Coordinates of C-alpha atoms and ligand atoms in Angstrom, one line a residue:
M1 CA -69.0 -54.6 -59.7
I2 CA -69.6 -56.3 -63.0
N3 CA -68.5 -54.8 -66.4
G4 CA -70.5 -55.2 -69.5
I5 CA -71.2 -53.4 -72.7
G6 CA -73.6 -50.5 -72.2
V7 CA -76.0 -50.6 -75.1
S8 CA -78.7 -48.3 -74.0
P9 CA -77.6 -45.3 -71.8
G10 CA -79.0 -44.2 -68.5
I11 CA -79.1 -45.4 -64.9
S12 CA -81.6 -47.6 -63.1
I13 CA -81.8 -48.7 -59.5
G14 CA -84.0 -51.7 -58.7
R15 CA -84.3 -55.3 -57.6
A16 CA -83.1 -58.2 -59.6
L17 CA -85.4 -60.7 -61.3
V18 CA -83.4 -63.6 -62.6
F19 CA -85.0 -64.7 -65.8
K20 CA -85.0 -68.4 -66.7
R21 CA -86.5 -69.7 -69.9
M22 CA -87.8 -73.0 -71.1
Q23 CA -85.1 -75.0 -72.8
G24 CA -86.0 -77.4 -75.6
K25 CA -85.0 -81.0 -74.7
I26 CA -84.4 -83.9 -77.1
S27 CA -86.9 -86.6 -76.1
S28 CA -85.2 -89.4 -78.1
Q29 CA -88.5 -91.1 -78.8
L30 CA -88.5 -93.1 -82.0
L31 CA -91.5 -93.4 -84.4
N32 CA -92.8 -96.9 -85.2
N33 CA -94.6 -96.7 -88.5
E34 CA -95.9 -94.5 -91.4
G35 CA -99.0 -93.5 -89.4
E36 CA -97.0 -92.1 -86.6
I37 CA -94.7 -90.2 -89.1
F38 CA -97.8 -88.8 -90.8
N39 CA -99.2 -87.6 -87.4
E40 CA -95.9 -86.0 -86.3
I41 CA -95.8 -84.0 -89.6
K42 CA -99.4 -82.9 -89.0
H43 CA -98.5 -82.1 -85.4
F44 CA -95.5 -79.9 -86.6
D45 CA -97.6 -78.0 -89.1
H46 CA -100.3 -77.4 -86.5
A47 CA -97.7 -76.0 -84.0
V48 CA -96.2 -73.8 -86.7
Q49 CA -99.7 -72.5 -87.5
L50 CA -100.3 -71.7 -83.8
A51 CA -96.9 -70.0 -83.5
L52 CA -97.8 -67.8 -86.5
E53 CA -101.2 -66.9 -84.9
E54 CA -99.4 -66.1 -81.7
I55 CA -97.2 -63.5 -83.5
E56 CA -100.2 -62.1 -85.4
N57 CA -102.0 -61.7 -82.0
L58 CA -99.0 -59.9 -80.6
K59 CA -99.0 -57.5 -83.6
S60 CA -102.7 -56.8 -83.3
N61 CA -103.0 -56.9 -79.5
S62 CA -104.2 -53.5 -78.4
T63 CA -102.7 -53.7 -74.9
I64 CA -99.2 -54.0 -76.3
V65 CA -98.2 -51.0 -78.3
L66 CA -95.3 -52.0 -80.6
N67 CA -92.8 -49.5 -81.8
N68 CA -91.2 -49.8 -85.3
E69 CA -88.3 -51.9 -84.2
E70 CA -90.5 -54.4 -82.4
Y71 CA -92.9 -54.6 -85.3
A72 CA -90.0 -55.2 -87.7
I73 CA -88.7 -58.0 -85.4
L74 CA -92.1 -59.8 -85.5
E75 CA -92.3 -59.4 -89.2
T76 CA -88.8 -61.0 -89.6
Q77 CA -90.0 -63.9 -87.4
T78 CA -93.1 -64.4 -89.5
E79 CA -90.8 -64.6 -92.6
L80 CA -88.5 -67.1 -90.9
I81 CA -91.3 -69.3 -89.7
N82 CA -92.7 -69.3 -93.2
D83 CA -89.4 -70.3 -94.8
P84 CA -90.2 -73.5 -96.6
Q85 CA -86.6 -74.8 -96.1
I86 CA -87.1 -75.2 -92.4
R87 CA -90.3 -77.2 -92.9
E88 CA -88.6 -79.4 -95.6
D89 CA -85.6 -80.0 -93.3
V90 CA -87.8 -80.9 -90.3
I91 CA -90.0 -83.3 -92.3
E92 CA -86.9 -84.9 -93.9
K93 CA -85.5 -85.6 -90.4
I94 CA -88.8 -87.0 -89.1
R95 CA -89.0 -89.4 -92.1
A96 CA -85.3 -90.3 -92.4
E97 CA -84.5 -90.6 -88.7
K98 CA -88.0 -91.6 -87.5
I99 CA -87.8 -89.0 -84.7
N100 CA -90.6 -86.9 -83.5
A101 CA -91.2 -83.2 -84.5
N102 CA -89.8 -81.9 -81.3
D103 CA -86.4 -83.6 -81.8
A104 CA -86.3 -82.9 -85.6
L105 CA -86.9 -79.2 -85.0
L106 CA -84.2 -79.0 -82.3
R107 CA -81.7 -80.7 -84.6
V108 CA -82.5 -78.5 -87.6
L109 CA -82.4 -75.5 -85.5
D110 CA -79.1 -76.4 -84.0
V111 CA -77.5 -76.3 -87.5
I112 CA -79.2 -73.0 -88.5
V113 CA -78.2 -71.3 -85.2
Q114 CA -74.6 -72.4 -85.6
L115 CA -74.7 -71.0 -89.1
F116 CA -75.8 -67.6 -87.9
E117 CA -73.5 -67.6 -85.0
N118 CA -70.5 -68.3 -87.2
M119 CA -71.3 -65.4 -89.6
D120 CA -68.8 -62.5 -89.7
D121 CA -71.4 -59.9 -89.7
E122 CA -72.2 -58.9 -86.1
Y123 CA -75.8 -58.0 -87.1
M124 CA -76.4 -61.4 -88.8
R125 CA -74.8 -63.2 -85.8
A126 CA -77.3 -61.5 -83.5
R127 CA -80.1 -62.8 -85.7
S128 CA -79.6 -66.3 -84.3
S129 CA -81.8 -65.2 -81.4
D130 CA -84.6 -64.7 -83.8
M131 CA -84.2 -68.4 -84.8
K132 CA -84.1 -69.5 -81.2
D133 CA -87.2 -67.5 -80.4
I134 CA -89.3 -68.9 -83.2
A135 CA -88.2 -72.4 -82.3
R136 CA -89.2 -71.8 -78.7
R137 CA -92.6 -70.7 -79.9
I138 CA -93.1 -73.8 -82.1
L139 CA -91.7 -76.1 -79.4
K140 CA -94.1 -74.7 -76.8
H141 CA -97.1 -75.6 -79.1
L142 CA -95.6 -79.0 -79.9
N143 CA -95.3 -79.8 -76.3
Q144 CA -98.5 -77.9 -75.2
A145 CA -96.4 -76.1 -72.6
E146 CA -97.7 -73.0 -70.8
N147 CA -96.2 -69.6 -71.1
E148 CA -93.7 -68.8 -68.3
D149 CA -95.5 -66.1 -66.4
Y150 CA -93.5 -63.6 -64.4
T151 CA -95.0 -60.9 -62.3
F152 CA -93.0 -57.7 -62.3
E153 CA -92.8 -55.5 -59.3
P154 CA -92.0 -51.8 -59.8
D155 CA -88.3 -51.1 -60.5
T156 CA -87.5 -54.6 -61.7
I157 CA -84.1 -55.2 -63.3
I158 CA -84.0 -58.3 -65.5
I159 CA -80.9 -60.5 -65.2
A160 CA -80.7 -63.1 -67.9
E161 CA -78.4 -65.3 -70.0
D162 CA -79.9 -63.8 -73.1
L163 CA -83.3 -62.3 -73.9
S164 CA -85.4 -63.2 -76.9
P165 CA -87.4 -60.7 -78.9
S166 CA -90.7 -62.0 -77.4
D167 CA -89.3 -61.8 -73.9
T168 CA -88.5 -58.1 -74.3
I169 CA -91.5 -57.2 -76.4
T170 CA -94.1 -58.6 -73.9
M171 CA -92.3 -57.3 -70.8
D172 CA -94.3 -54.7 -69.0
T173 CA -91.9 -51.8 -69.1
T174 CA -93.8 -49.7 -66.6
Y175 CA -92.2 -52.0 -64.1
V176 CA -89.1 -53.3 -65.9
T177 CA -86.5 -50.5 -65.7
G178 CA -83.3 -52.3 -66.9
F179 CA -81.9 -55.4 -68.6
A180 CA -78.5 -57.0 -68.1
T181 CA -77.5 -60.2 -70.0
Q182 CA -74.6 -62.5 -69.9
T183 CA -74.2 -62.7 -73.7
G184 CA -75.2 -60.4 -76.6
S185 CA -73.7 -57.7 -78.7
K186 CA -74.5 -54.1 -79.6
T187 CA -76.9 -55.3 -82.3
S188 CA -78.6 -58.0 -80.2
H189 CA -82.3 -57.7 -79.6
T190 CA -81.8 -56.7 -76.0
A191 CA -79.8 -53.8 -77.3
I192 CA -82.2 -52.8 -80.0
I193 CA -85.4 -53.1 -77.9
A194 CA -83.9 -51.5 -74.8
K195 CA -82.7 -48.6 -76.9
S196 CA -86.0 -48.2 -78.6
K197 CA -87.9 -48.3 -75.3
G198 CA -85.3 -46.0 -73.7
I199 CA -84.4 -48.5 -70.9
P200 CA -80.8 -48.6 -69.7
A201 CA -79.2 -52.0 -70.6
L202 CA -76.0 -53.9 -70.6
V203 CA -75.0 -57.0 -72.6
N204 CA -72.0 -59.2 -72.5
C205 CA -71.6 -59.1 -68.7
G206 CA -70.1 -62.6 -68.6
K207 CA -70.7 -65.5 -66.3
Q208 CA -70.4 -63.5 -63.1
I209 CA -74.0 -62.5 -63.8
H210 CA -75.1 -65.9 -62.5
E211 CA -74.0 -64.9 -59.0
I212 CA -76.9 -62.5 -58.9
K213 CA -80.0 -63.7 -57.0
D214 CA -83.6 -62.6 -57.1
N215 CA -84.2 -59.4 -55.1
D216 CA -80.6 -58.4 -55.0
V217 CA -80.3 -54.6 -55.1
I218 CA -78.9 -53.5 -58.5
I219 CA -77.5 -50.3 -59.9
L220 CA -77.4 -50.7 -63.7
D221 CA -75.3 -48.0 -65.4
G222 CA -76.0 -48.3 -69.1
T223 CA -73.9 -45.2 -69.9
K224 CA -70.7 -46.6 -68.3
G225 CA -71.4 -50.3 -68.8
L226 CA -71.5 -51.2 -65.1
L227 CA -73.6 -53.3 -62.8
H228 CA -73.3 -52.8 -59.0
V229 CA -74.8 -55.7 -57.0
N230 CA -76.0 -54.9 -53.4
P231 CA -73.9 -51.7 -53.4
H232 CA -73.0 -49.7 -50.3
E233 CA -75.4 -47.0 -49.2
N234 CA -72.9 -44.3 -50.3
V235 CA -72.8 -45.6 -53.8
L236 CA -76.6 -45.7 -53.9
R237 CA -76.8 -42.1 -52.7
E238 CA -74.3 -41.0 -55.4
Y239 CA -76.3 -42.8 -58.1
R240 CA -79.6 -41.3 -57.0
V241 CA -78.3 -37.8 -57.5
M242 CA -76.9 -38.9 -60.9
I243 CA -80.3 -40.2 -61.9
T244 CA -82.0 -36.9 -61.1
D245 CA -79.4 -35.0 -63.1
Y246 CA -79.5 -37.4 -66.0
K247 CA -83.3 -37.2 -66.3
K248 CA -83.2 -33.4 -66.3
Q249 CA -80.5 -33.4 -69.0
T250 CA -82.0 -35.9 -71.3
T251 CA -85.4 -34.3 -71.4
E252 CA -83.8 -31.0 -72.3
L253 CA -81.4 -32.5 -74.9
N254 CA -84.1 -34.6 -76.6
L255 CA -86.0 -31.4 -77.4
L256 CA -83.0 -30.2 -79.4
K257 CA -82.3 -33.2 -81.5
D258 CA -84.5 -32.3 -84.5
K259 CA -83.5 -28.7 -84.6
P260 CA -81.0 -27.6 -87.2
A261 CA -77.8 -26.4 -85.5
I262 CA -77.8 -22.7 -86.0
T263 CA -76.1 -20.2 -83.7
T264 CA -78.0 -17.3 -82.3
D265 CA -76.4 -15.1 -85.0
G266 CA -77.3 -17.4 -87.9
T267 CA -74.3 -19.6 -88.6
R268 CA -75.3 -23.1 -89.6
I269 CA -73.1 -26.0 -88.3
V270 CA -73.3 -29.5 -89.6
F271 CA -73.5 -32.5 -87.2
S272 CA -72.7 -36.0 -88.5
G273 CA -72.0 -39.4 -87.0
N274 CA -69.0 -41.7 -86.7
I275 CA -70.1 -45.3 -87.4
S276 CA -68.7 -48.7 -88.4
S277 CA -71.7 -50.5 -89.9
S278 CA -75.1 -50.0 -91.4
S279 CA -76.8 -51.2 -88.2
E280 CA -75.7 -48.0 -86.4
L281 CA -77.4 -45.7 -89.0
E282 CA -80.9 -45.5 -87.4
N283 CA -79.6 -44.8 -84.0
M284 CA -77.3 -42.2 -85.5
F285 CA -80.2 -40.4 -87.1
S286 CA -82.3 -40.6 -84.0
Y287 CA -79.7 -38.4 -82.2
G288 CA -80.0 -35.8 -84.9
A289 CA -77.0 -36.6 -87.1
E290 CA -77.3 -35.2 -90.7
G291 CA -75.1 -37.8 -92.4
V292 CA -72.0 -39.9 -91.7
G293 CA -68.8 -37.9 -91.2
L294 CA -66.7 -41.0 -90.7
L295 CA -67.4 -44.6 -91.7
R296 CA -64.6 -46.6 -90.3
T297 CA -64.3 -49.6 -92.7
E298 CA -62.0 -51.7 -90.6
M299 CA -64.9 -53.6 -89.0
L300 CA -65.7 -55.2 -92.3
F301 CA -62.2 -56.6 -92.4
M302 CA -62.0 -57.8 -88.8
D303 CA -63.2 -60.9 -87.1
R304 CA -62.9 -63.1 -90.2
D305 CA -60.4 -65.4 -91.9
N306 CA -59.7 -63.6 -95.2
F307 CA -60.0 -60.3 -97.0
P308 CA -63.6 -59.6 -98.1
D309 CA -63.8 -59.7 -101.9
E310 CA -65.0 -56.8 -104.1
D311 CA -68.7 -58.0 -104.2
E312 CA -68.9 -58.5 -100.4
Q313 CA -67.4 -55.0 -99.8
F314 CA -69.8 -53.6 -102.4
E315 CA -72.8 -55.0 -100.6
F316 CA -71.5 -53.6 -97.3
Y317 CA -71.1 -50.0 -98.7
K318 CA -74.3 -50.3 -100.8
T319 CA -76.4 -51.2 -97.8
I320 CA -75.1 -48.1 -96.0
A321 CA -75.6 -45.9 -99.1
L322 CA -79.2 -47.1 -99.4
N323 CA -80.0 -46.6 -95.8
A324 CA -78.4 -43.2 -95.4
R325 CA -81.6 -41.3 -96.3
G326 CA -79.9 -39.6 -99.2
K327 CA -77.4 -38.0 -96.8
T328 CA -73.6 -37.9 -97.3
V329 CA -71.5 -40.8 -96.1
V330 CA -67.7 -40.3 -95.8
V331 CA -66.1 -43.7 -96.4
R332 CA -62.6 -43.9 -95.0
T333 CA -60.4 -46.4 -96.8
I334 CA -59.0 -49.1 -94.6
D335 CA -56.9 -47.9 -91.6
I336 CA -55.2 -51.1 -90.4
G337 CA -51.9 -51.3 -88.7
G338 CA -51.1 -49.3 -85.5
D339 CA -53.4 -50.9 -82.9
K340 CA -55.7 -52.5 -85.5
H341 CA -54.6 -55.9 -86.8
L342 CA -56.2 -58.5 -89.0
P343 CA -55.6 -62.1 -88.0
Y344 CA -55.2 -63.2 -91.6
F345 CA -52.9 -60.3 -92.7
N346 CA -49.5 -61.0 -91.2
L347 CA -48.2 -57.5 -90.3
P348 CA -44.7 -57.7 -89.2
A349 CA -44.1 -56.8 -85.5
E350 CA -42.7 -53.3 -85.4
L351 CA -40.9 -51.3 -82.8
N352 CA -43.2 -48.3 -83.4
P353 CA -46.4 -49.6 -85.0
F354 CA -48.1 -46.2 -84.9
L355 CA -45.3 -44.8 -86.9
G356 CA -45.0 -47.8 -89.2
Y357 CA -46.6 -49.8 -91.9
R358 CA -50.3 -48.7 -91.6
A359 CA -53.3 -47.2 -93.3
I360 CA -52.6 -45.5 -96.6
R361 CA -49.0 -46.7 -96.5
I362 CA -50.2 -50.3 -96.7
C363 CA -52.8 -49.4 -99.4
L364 CA -50.1 -47.7 -101.6
D365 CA -47.9 -50.7 -101.2
R366 CA -50.6 -53.4 -101.7
K367 CA -52.4 -51.9 -104.7
D368 CA -54.3 -55.1 -105.2
L369 CA -56.1 -54.7 -101.8
F370 CA -56.6 -51.0 -102.3
I371 CA -58.1 -51.2 -105.7
T372 CA -60.6 -53.8 -104.6
Q373 CA -61.8 -51.5 -101.9
L374 CA -61.9 -48.5 -104.2
K375 CA -63.9 -50.3 -106.9
A376 CA -66.4 -51.5 -104.3
I377 CA -66.9 -48.0 -102.9
L378 CA -67.1 -46.5 -106.5
R379 CA -69.8 -49.0 -107.3
A380 CA -71.8 -48.4 -104.1
A381 CA -71.6 -44.6 -104.7
A382 CA -74.0 -45.1 -107.6
F383 CA -76.6 -45.9 -104.8
G384 CA -76.1 -42.9 -102.5
D385 CA -74.0 -39.9 -101.7
L386 CA -70.7 -41.6 -100.8
K387 CA -67.4 -39.8 -100.5
I388 CA -63.9 -41.3 -100.2
M389 CA -61.5 -40.3 -97.5
F390 CA -57.8 -41.4 -97.2
P391 CA -56.4 -41.8 -93.7
M392 CA -52.8 -41.0 -92.5
I393 CA -51.8 -38.7 -95.3
S394 CA -48.5 -37.0 -94.6
N395 CA -47.7 -35.4 -97.9
L396 CA -48.9 -34.4 -101.4
T397 CA -47.4 -37.4 -103.2
E398 CA -49.4 -39.8 -101.2
I399 CA -52.7 -38.1 -102.2
R400 CA -51.6 -38.1 -105.8
E401 CA -50.7 -41.7 -105.8
A402 CA -53.9 -42.7 -104.1
K403 CA -55.9 -40.7 -106.6
K404 CA -54.0 -42.3 -109.4
I405 CA -55.0 -45.7 -108.1
L406 CA -58.6 -44.4 -107.8
E407 CA -58.5 -43.5 -111.5
E408 CA -57.2 -47.0 -112.3
A409 CA -60.1 -48.5 -110.3
K410 CA -62.5 -46.4 -112.4
L411 CA -60.9 -47.5 -115.6
R412 CA -61.2 -51.1 -114.6
L413 CA -64.9 -50.7 -113.9
I414 CA -65.4 -49.0 -117.3
Q415 CA -63.6 -52.0 -119.0
Q416 CA -65.8 -54.4 -117.0
N417 CA -68.9 -52.4 -118.0
I418 CA -69.9 -52.0 -114.3
N419 CA -71.9 -49.0 -113.2
F420 CA -70.3 -46.6 -110.7
N421 CA -70.1 -42.9 -109.7
A422 CA -67.2 -41.3 -111.5
D423 CA -67.7 -38.0 -109.8
I424 CA -67.1 -39.2 -106.3
K425 CA -65.5 -36.6 -104.1
V426 CA -62.2 -37.2 -102.5
G427 CA -60.9 -36.0 -99.1
I428 CA -58.2 -36.7 -96.6
M429 CA -57.9 -37.1 -92.9
I430 CA -55.6 -34.5 -91.3
E431 CA -54.1 -36.5 -88.5
I432 CA -50.3 -36.1 -89.0
P433 CA -48.7 -32.8 -88.1
S434 CA -47.0 -32.4 -91.5
A435 CA -50.4 -32.5 -93.2
A436 CA -51.8 -30.0 -90.7
I437 CA -48.9 -27.6 -91.3
T438 CA -49.1 -28.0 -95.1
A439 CA -52.9 -27.9 -95.4
D440 CA -52.6 -25.1 -97.9
I441 CA -50.5 -27.4 -100.2
L442 CA -52.7 -30.4 -99.8
A443 CA -55.9 -28.3 -100.4
E444 CA -55.3 -28.3 -104.2
E445 CA -55.8 -32.0 -104.4
V446 CA -59.0 -32.6 -102.3
S447 CA -62.5 -31.3 -101.7
F448 CA -62.6 -31.9 -98.0
F449 CA -60.4 -32.3 -94.9
S450 CA -61.5 -34.2 -91.7
I451 CA -59.3 -33.5 -88.7
G452 CA -58.5 -36.7 -86.8
T453 CA -57.5 -35.3 -83.4
N454 CA -57.0 -38.8 -81.9
D455 CA -53.9 -39.3 -84.0
L456 CA -53.0 -35.7 -84.6
C457 CA -52.7 -35.2 -80.8
Q458 CA -50.6 -38.3 -80.3
Y459 CA -48.2 -37.4 -83.2
T460 CA -47.9 -33.8 -82.3
L461 CA -47.1 -34.4 -78.6
A462 CA -45.3 -37.7 -79.2
V463 CA -47.7 -39.4 -76.8
D464 CA -48.8 -42.9 -77.6
R465 CA -52.6 -42.8 -77.4
M466 CA -52.8 -46.3 -76.1
N467 CA -50.2 -45.9 -73.3
E468 CA -52.1 -45.3 -70.0
K469 CA -48.9 -44.4 -68.1
I470 CA -48.5 -41.2 -70.1
S471 CA -52.2 -40.5 -70.7
H472 CA -52.0 -37.3 -68.7
L473 CA -49.7 -35.9 -71.4
Y474 CA -52.3 -36.6 -74.1
D475 CA -53.8 -33.2 -74.3
P476 CA -55.8 -31.8 -77.2
F477 CA -55.8 -28.4 -75.6
N478 CA -52.0 -28.1 -75.8
P479 CA -51.4 -24.8 -77.7
G480 CA -49.3 -26.7 -80.3
V481 CA -52.2 -29.0 -81.2
L482 CA -54.6 -26.0 -81.2
R483 CA -52.4 -24.1 -83.6
L484 CA -52.3 -27.0 -86.0
I485 CA -56.1 -27.4 -85.9
S486 CA -56.6 -23.7 -86.4
N487 CA -54.3 -23.7 -89.4
V488 CA -56.2 -26.5 -91.1
I489 CA -59.5 -24.7 -90.7
E490 CA -58.0 -21.4 -91.9
Q491 CA -56.4 -22.9 -95.0
G492 CA -59.5 -24.9 -95.7
R493 CA -61.6 -21.8 -95.8
K494 CA -59.0 -19.9 -97.8
Y495 CA -58.8 -22.6 -100.5
N496 CA -62.5 -23.5 -100.4
V497 CA -62.0 -27.0 -98.9
H498 CA -64.8 -28.1 -96.5
V499 CA -63.3 -28.8 -93.1
A500 CA -64.8 -31.3 -90.6
M501 CA -63.5 -32.9 -87.4
C502 CA -64.1 -36.6 -86.7
G503 CA -61.7 -37.1 -83.8
E504 CA -62.9 -37.3 -80.2
M505 CA -62.3 -33.6 -79.6
A506 CA -65.3 -32.9 -81.8
S507 CA -67.5 -34.4 -79.1
D508 CA -66.0 -32.6 -76.2
P509 CA -68.3 -29.7 -75.1
L510 CA -65.4 -27.9 -73.6
A511 CA -63.9 -27.5 -77.1
T512 CA -67.1 -26.6 -79.0
Q513 CA -67.0 -22.8 -78.8
L514 CA -63.3 -22.7 -79.5
L515 CA -63.7 -24.9 -82.6
M516 CA -66.7 -22.8 -83.8
G517 CA -64.6 -19.7 -83.3
M518 CA -61.9 -21.2 -85.5
G519 CA -64.5 -21.7 -88.2
L520 CA -65.0 -25.4 -88.1
E521 CA -68.0 -26.3 -90.4
E522 CA -68.8 -29.8 -89.4
F523 CA -68.6 -31.8 -86.2
S524 CA -68.6 -35.6 -86.5
M525 CA -68.9 -37.9 -83.5
S526 CA -70.6 -40.9 -81.9
A527 CA -74.3 -40.2 -82.1
A528 CA -75.0 -40.1 -78.4
S529 CA -72.6 -37.2 -77.9
I530 CA -74.4 -35.0 -80.5
P531 CA -77.2 -33.4 -78.3
A532 CA -74.8 -32.0 -75.7
V533 CA -72.5 -30.4 -78.3
K534 CA -75.5 -29.1 -80.3
K535 CA -76.9 -27.4 -77.3
I536 CA -73.8 -25.3 -77.0
I537 CA -74.1 -24.3 -80.7
L538 CA -77.8 -23.4 -80.4
Y539 CA -77.3 -21.2 -77.4
G540 CA -74.0 -19.7 -78.6
S541 CA -73.1 -17.0 -81.0
M542 CA -70.3 -16.9 -83.6
E543 CA -69.4 -13.5 -82.3
K544 CA -68.7 -14.9 -78.8
A545 CA -67.0 -18.0 -80.2
R546 CA -64.6 -15.9 -82.2
E547 CA -63.8 -13.8 -79.2
I548 CA -63.2 -17.0 -77.1
C549 CA -61.0 -18.4 -79.8
K550 CA -58.9 -15.2 -80.0
H551 CA -58.3 -15.3 -76.2
V552 CA -57.4 -19.0 -76.2
M553 CA -54.9 -18.6 -79.1
Q554 CA -53.0 -16.0 -77.1
M555 CA -52.7 -18.3 -74.0
N556 CA -49.6 -20.2 -73.3
S557 CA -50.7 -23.3 -71.5
S558 CA -53.5 -25.9 -71.7
V559 CA -54.1 -25.4 -67.9
Q560 CA -54.9 -21.8 -68.6
I561 CA -56.9 -22.7 -71.7
I562 CA -59.0 -25.4 -70.0
S563 CA -59.8 -23.2 -67.0
Y564 CA -60.8 -20.3 -69.2
L565 CA -63.0 -22.6 -71.4
E566 CA -64.6 -24.0 -68.3
Q567 CA -65.6 -20.5 -67.2
T568 CA -67.1 -19.7 -70.6
L569 CA -69.4 -22.8 -70.6
Ligands
PEP601 C1 -58.5 -39.9 -85.4 O1 -57.4 -40.3 -85.5 O2 -58.9 -38.9 -84.9 C2 -59.6 -40.7 -86.0 C3 -60.8 -40.3 -86.1 O3 -59.3 -42.0 -86.5 P1 -59.1 -43.3 -85.6 O4 -59.5 -42.9 -84.2 O5 -59.9 -44.3 -86.2 O6 -57.6 -43.5 -85.7
MG602 MG1 -56.7 -41.9 -86.9

């Protein structure tokens, strides 16, 4: 079994087709005179022209129906090919180094691809495959090579090192039922195209993928991120049953995604998404999310060598604000520490990192870092409906201090004459028991609460959420945890503070009716989980949910609670 990152959910069973692609080779031929240089430049321009025509033909070819994502990829490629800088660099190399167009393009490309691959932004890194793809097109025309032709049998699963946009776009998906690649990320083309075509896919499977041979039997599980090679008949049988169930379920759930979530007795519930970057927005909306309930900002700070400055942060939040279709985006200020470390921010080793120097505690201590992030969010909030949320709040003083720094950030922007949204709404995560118990006290300082059950559960039960040895004790249905959640929702309603939940419990269908019954107004989760939870809301009533909640709150153990909730589903 091979592990990868599942980027497009679903299961496929089929035969492997190991995909090999033409690699550009340096010819090391030197040019002798001005005439040859002139001809090489002409040759390059002609190849570029043919590559552009090829893309245009793909766009207008009536036998290939392009969806929006595919069309956008081809548009980007046209722009990249037309970039005058590439032509200038290639011509300069041909002239200066007296090398042919093939070698000059390969060298120029090498630099550009490296540049993309070293970028911090995952989305930009994935764009290096656009560059490789256009280069391959031009090289093919320079060398008058033929297209590699593959014939696809029904139920083909493509196994490749990486797949370029044109590979995936031109693949006949009536026969190709899955992709698995050695490299790639969630925002790689394989991921984007596979998702948009609804084909299960895995990326980042590692070098083990090279052991797969043509015609090997493959089970590709895009939901769990697994690849079974020549599996045992029992495993095949199990997966065949899962495929039938999965197909039934997804058809049913897809029908629900555009429906507003209203219970049979008329209560409207809001569904929003948990995301970490703008590239996740479209997928989030496609599952029916109505906004962003939790933007984890840590990703912007990770995988780099220094803190992003105010402008860089501003661009990150602004892109999200502009692409959020006018919907609300709750931006959580940085939540580092605990299990999340930054390579360039030397956090001291601690005996209890989850109870230590983390999140808002760092921000209140390092006002310089905090104010930079707050200024960037305030500026971006002029471009969309952004809200600010502070994590790990344990008492009233912390909220007041954080808000004081927010006011200082506003003042600095006024002094600098920079546009921003002064009316930005402020909320907090409720993820520490003291905050949950004193929700009535904290309510006076904020306009919304978002319950972070991942941390609330670990702190209430004193169970480290990362420790597998005690994971059986990590139990959101423990009556102690439920009483805290119920109190937060009750106090929120009493003091007119909107209450959402963005911890994993929000996506657990077993908890849905109970949370509805407590009066939870908004469920925020990873997009793919929305349809299953929404279905319960659409077919359920508030009356029944309240009744379920009343029963559960009288029960004395999670075993009893879980078994009762299972019966009610
Ligand atoms: C939580 O604690 O429930 C939460 C949503 O935050 P994180 O998982 O990022 O700690
Ligand atoms: Mg948390």
